[in-house]
PDB file of C-alpha atoms in Angstrom:
ATOM      1  CA  MET A1046      18.159  -0.438  -5.654  1.00 85.00           C
ATOM      2  CA  PHE A1047      18.313  -3.660  -7.491  1.00 94.00           C
ATOM      3  CA  SER A1048      21.591  -5.194  -8.625  1.00 94.00           C
ATOM      4  CA  LYS A1049      22.274  -7.286 -11.644  1.00 96.00           C
ATOM      5  CA  GLY A1050      20.480 -11.423 -11.036  1.00 97.00           C
ATOM      6  CA  ASP A1051      18.135  -9.853  -8.379  1.00 97.00           C
ATOM      7  CA  LEU A1052      14.408 -11.328  -8.804  1.00 97.00           C
ATOM      8  CA  VAL A1053      11.975  -9.176  -8.770  1.00 98.00           C
ATOM      9  CA  GLU A1054       8.378  -8.738  -9.806  1.00 97.00           C
ATOM     10  CA  VAL A1055       7.088  -5.692 -12.094  1.00 97.00           C
ATOM     11  CA  SER A1056       3.760  -3.914 -12.922  1.00 95.00           C
ATOM     12  CA  SER A1057       2.418  -2.208 -15.704  1.00 85.00           C
ATOM     13  CA  LYS A1058       1.004   0.735 -16.323  1.00 84.00           C
ATOM     14  CA  GLU A1059      -0.617  -0.434 -19.604  1.00 86.00           C
ATOM     15  CA  GLU A1060      -4.264  -0.728 -20.014  1.00 86.00           C
ATOM     16  CA  GLY A1061      -5.428  -3.932 -19.986  1.00 84.00           C
ATOM     17  CA  PHE A1062      -2.465  -5.142 -17.696  1.00 87.00           C
ATOM     18  CA  ILE A1063      -2.974  -2.720 -14.860  1.00 87.00           C
ATOM     19  CA  GLY A1064      -3.371  -4.479 -11.173  1.00 87.00           C
ATOM     20  CA  SER A1065      -0.698  -7.498 -12.536  1.00 94.00           C
ATOM     21  CA  TYR A1066       2.744  -8.159 -11.500  1.00 96.00           C
ATOM     22  CA  PHE A1067       5.163 -10.524 -13.620  1.00 97.00           C
ATOM     23  CA  GLU A1068       7.847 -12.438 -11.973  1.00 97.00           C
ATOM     24  CA  ALA A1069      11.216 -11.390 -13.629  1.00 98.00           C
ATOM     25  CA  MET A1070      15.418 -10.841 -13.300  1.00 98.00           C
ATOM     26  CA  VAL A1071      17.117  -7.946 -13.256  1.00 98.00           C
ATOM     27  CA  LEU A1072      19.405  -8.392 -16.180  1.00 98.00           C
ATOM     28  CA  THR A1073      21.007  -4.696 -15.609  1.00 96.00           C
ATOM     29  CA  ARG A1074      20.677  -1.297 -13.955  1.00 94.00           C
ATOM     30  CA  LEU A1075      20.498   1.317 -17.363  1.00 93.00           C
ATOM     31  CA  ASN A1076      20.231   4.324 -15.053  1.00 83.00           C
ATOM     32  CA  ASP A1077      18.186   5.916 -12.024  1.00 74.00           C
ATOM     33  CA  ASN A1078      15.009   5.609 -13.536  1.00 91.00           C
ATOM     34  CA  THR A1079      15.214   1.712 -15.639  1.00 96.00           C
ATOM     35  CA  TYR A1080      15.783  -1.516 -15.534  1.00 97.00           C
ATOM     36  CA  LYS A1081      16.497  -4.050 -17.992  1.00 97.00           C
ATOM     37  CA  VAL A1082      14.586  -7.270 -17.057  1.00 98.00           C
ATOM     38  CA  GLN A1083      13.985 -10.876 -18.491  1.00 98.00           C
ATOM     39  CA  TYR A1084      10.279 -12.178 -17.288  1.00 97.00           C
ATOM     40  CA  LYS A1085       9.829 -15.289 -16.124  1.00 96.00           C
ATOM     41  CA  ASN A1086       6.944 -16.608 -17.556  1.00 94.00           C
ATOM     42  CA  LEU A1087       6.333 -14.112 -20.438  1.00 93.00           C
ATOM     43  CA  VAL A1088       7.968 -14.776 -24.078  1.00 93.00           C
ATOM     44  CA  GLU A1089       8.643 -12.507 -27.473  1.00 93.00           C
ATOM     45  CA  GLU A1090       6.133 -12.578 -29.088  1.00 91.00           C
ATOM     46  CA  LYS A1091       8.155 -13.588 -32.563  1.00 91.00           C
ATOM     47  CA  ASP A1092       9.780 -16.700 -30.884  1.00 93.00           C
ATOM     48  CA  GLU A1093       7.899 -18.184 -28.008  1.00 90.00           C
ATOM     49  CA  THR A1094      10.976 -20.296 -26.901  1.00 92.00           C
ATOM     50  CA  ARG A1095      12.445 -16.840 -25.858  1.00 95.00           C
ATOM     51  CA  PRO A1096      11.838 -15.226 -22.709  1.00 96.00           C
ATOM     52  CA  LEU A1097      10.658 -11.745 -23.429  1.00 96.00           C
ATOM     53  CA  VAL A1098      13.151  -9.183 -22.176  1.00 97.00           C
ATOM     54  CA  GLU A1099      12.332  -5.413 -21.522  1.00 96.00           C
ATOM     55  CA  ILE A1100      13.398  -1.984 -20.335  1.00 96.00           C
ATOM     56  CA  VAL A1101      11.016  -0.968 -17.507  1.00 96.00           C
ATOM     57  CA  PRO A1102      10.638   1.989 -15.293  1.00 95.00           C
ATOM     58  CA  ALA A1103      12.061   1.795 -11.619  1.00 94.00           C
ATOM     59  CA  ASP A1104       8.542   2.577 -10.438  1.00 93.00           C
ATOM     60  CA  GLU A1105       7.161  -0.445 -11.948  1.00 95.00           C
ATOM     61  CA  VAL A1106       9.694  -2.798 -10.286  1.00 96.00           C
ATOM     62  CA  ARG A1107       9.392  -4.091  -6.887  1.00 96.00           C
ATOM     63  CA  PRO A1108      11.082  -6.943  -4.907  1.00 96.00           C
ATOM     64  CA  MET A1109       9.408 -10.422  -4.688  1.00 95.00           C
ATOM     65  CA  PRO A1110       6.785 -10.755  -1.739  1.00 91.00           C
ATOM     66  CA  PRO A1111       7.691 -13.006   1.178  1.00 87.00           C
ATOM     67  CA  THR A1112       7.157 -16.244   0.651  1.00 77.00           C
ATOM     68  CA  ALA A1113       4.278 -16.433   3.259  1.00 67.00           C
ATOM     69  CA  ALA A1114       2.316 -14.212   1.266  1.00 55.00           C
ATOM     70  CA  GLN A1115       2.222 -17.029  -1.058  1.00 58.00           C
ATOM     71  CA  ALA A1116       1.584 -20.152   1.471  1.00 59.00           C
ATOM     72  CA  ILE A1117      -2.064 -21.696   1.194  1.00 64.00           C
ATOM     73  CA  HIS A1118      -4.334 -19.834   3.677  1.00 70.00           C
ATOM     74  CA  LEU A1119      -8.005 -19.248   4.166  1.00 83.00           C
ATOM     75  CA  PHE A1120      -9.247 -15.902   2.682  1.00 90.00           C
ATOM     76  CA  SER A1121     -12.109 -13.591   3.958  1.00 90.00           C
ATOM     77  CA  TYR A1122     -15.080 -11.902   2.287  1.00 93.00           C
ATOM     78  CA  LEU A1123     -13.610  -8.571   0.659  1.00 93.00           C
ATOM     79  CA  GLU A1124     -10.544  -9.582   1.304  1.00 93.00           C
ATOM     80  CA  ARG A1125      -7.862  -8.413  -1.107  1.00 94.00           C
ATOM     81  CA  VAL A1126      -5.387 -10.629  -2.782  1.00 94.00           C
ATOM     82  CA  ASP A1127      -3.632 -11.609  -5.965  1.00 95.00           C
ATOM     83  CA  ALA A1128      -4.739 -14.085  -8.387  1.00 96.00           C
ATOM     84  CA  PHE A1129      -1.935 -16.500 -10.731  1.00 96.00           C
ATOM     85  CA  ASP A1130      -3.494 -16.316 -14.079  1.00 95.00           C
ATOM     86  CA  ASN A1131      -2.344 -15.331 -17.660  1.00 92.00           C
ATOM     87  CA  ASP A1132       1.378 -15.608 -16.058  1.00 94.00           C
ATOM     88  CA  GLY A1133       1.044 -13.261 -13.631  1.00 95.00           C
ATOM     89  CA  TRP A1134      -0.275 -12.250 -10.060  1.00 96.00           C
ATOM     90  CA  TRP A1135      -3.529  -9.879 -10.577  1.00 96.00           C
ATOM     91  CA  VAL A1136      -5.138  -7.876  -8.026  1.00 95.00           C
ATOM     92  CA  GLY A1137      -8.671  -9.040  -6.996  1.00 96.00           C
ATOM     93  CA  ASN A1138     -10.977  -9.152  -3.890  1.00 96.00           C
ATOM     94  CA  ILE A1139     -12.891 -12.464  -2.478  1.00 96.00           C
ATOM     95  CA  THR A1140     -16.187 -12.136  -2.944  1.00 97.00           C
ATOM     96  CA  GLY A1141     -16.986 -15.762  -1.897  1.00 97.00           C
ATOM     97  CA  LYS A1142     -16.095 -19.411  -1.602  1.00 95.00           C
ATOM     98  CA  LYS A1143     -17.375 -22.412  -3.268  1.00 95.00           C
ATOM     99  CA  GLY A1144     -15.775 -25.752  -1.821  1.00 93.00           C
ATOM    100  CA  SER A1145     -11.909 -25.111  -1.386  1.00 90.00           C
ATOM    101  CA  LYS A1146     -12.115 -22.490  -4.495  1.00 95.00           C
ATOM    102  CA  TYR A1147     -12.590 -19.155  -3.986  1.00 96.00           C
ATOM    103  CA  TRP A1148     -14.259 -16.728  -6.212  1.00 98.00           C
ATOM    104  CA  VAL A1149     -12.143 -13.414  -7.181  1.00 98.00           C
ATOM    105  CA  TYR A1150     -13.455  -9.915  -8.474  1.00 98.00           C
ATOM    106  CA  PHE A1151     -11.099  -7.828 -10.486  1.00 96.00           C
ATOM    107  CA  ASP A1152     -12.066  -4.017 -10.444  1.00 92.00           C
ATOM    108  CA  THR A1153      -9.957  -3.388 -13.911  1.00 89.00           C
ATOM    109  CA  THR A1154     -11.903  -5.877 -15.857  1.00 91.00           C
ATOM    110  CA  GLY A1155     -15.056  -6.456 -14.022  1.00 94.00           C
ATOM    111  CA  ASP A1156     -14.388 -10.404 -14.235  1.00 95.00           C
ATOM    112  CA  GLU A1157     -15.167 -12.549 -11.367  1.00 98.00           C
ATOM    113  CA  LEU A1158     -13.123 -15.981 -11.615  1.00 98.00           C
ATOM    114  CA  LEU A1159     -12.874 -19.213  -9.305  1.00 98.00           C
ATOM    115  CA  TYR A1160      -9.311 -20.346  -8.020  1.00 97.00           C
ATOM    116  CA  PRO A1161      -8.048 -22.554  -6.211  1.00 95.00           C
ATOM    117  CA  ALA A1162      -6.256 -21.244  -2.827  1.00 92.00           C
ATOM    118  CA  SER A1163      -3.264 -22.742  -4.154  1.00 91.00           C
ATOM    119  CA  ARG A1164      -3.228 -19.825  -6.830  1.00 94.00           C
ATOM    120  CA  LEU A1165      -3.831 -17.023  -4.387  1.00 93.00           C
ATOM    121  CA  ARG A1166      -2.291 -15.031  -2.188  1.00 91.00           C
ATOM    122  CA  TYR A1167      -2.655 -12.309   0.182  1.00 90.00           C
ATOM    123  CA  HIS A1168      -1.867  -8.623  -1.652  1.00 92.00           C
ATOM    124  CA  LEU A1169       0.750  -6.880  -0.331  1.00 91.00           C
ATOM    125  CA  GLU A1170       1.785  -2.925  -1.073  1.00 91.00           C
ATOM    126  CA  TRP A1171       5.823  -2.509  -1.526  1.00 91.00           C
ATOM    127  CA  ARG A1172       5.812   1.400   0.442  1.00 89.00           C
ATOM    128  CA  ASN A1173       8.616   3.200   1.189  1.00 88.00           C
ATOM    129  CA  GLY A1174      10.825  -0.046   1.061  1.00 88.00           C
ATOM    130  CA  MET A1175       8.317  -2.015   3.225  1.00 90.00           C
ATOM    131  CA  TRP A1176       5.619  -4.561   2.721  1.00 91.00           C
ATOM    132  CA  VAL A1177       2.025  -3.114   3.696  1.00 90.00           C
ATOM    133  CA  SER A1178      -0.706  -5.527   4.195  1.00 84.00           C
ATOM    134  CA  CYS A1179      -3.838  -4.659   2.892  1.00 71.00           C
ATOM    135  CA  ARG A1180      -5.448  -7.574   5.206  1.00 64.00           C
ATOM    136  CA  LYS A1181      -9.165  -6.877   6.140  1.00 53.00           C
ATOM    137  CA  SER A1182     -11.411  -9.046   8.462  1.00 45.00           C
ATOM    138  CA  PHE A1183     -15.180  -8.529   7.681  1.00 42.00           C
ATOM    139  CA  PHE A1184     -16.460 -11.311  10.024  1.00 34.00           C
TER     140      PHE A1184
END
């Protein structure tokens, strides 16, 4: 599905990283089930000047979401969003607003953190080769 040079997002099924997506570039497709990727924001543990390169399962790789998902928007209470933090996008829910910033609750960690709208995007799921919106309105 992906070729060398494609920009993608990689999710993880590892504890502590569930519900996160990290931007990467495909270096090569190794077989039908794995890709070798180079992360945009993650670095090697032993040499922090080098981007992290990993082999990841195909089911943890998706295309980059449409840029409209990343435009600054107004978000609604309990809306599903991705917040950019710790070098990746983390899935959470809007729980409140303070000025121009939004409180986001993360189910996976139990944390509730405040973010400017510029670090939020609508959460989209990649299903059957299409982007699916999870938008809900509670007003």
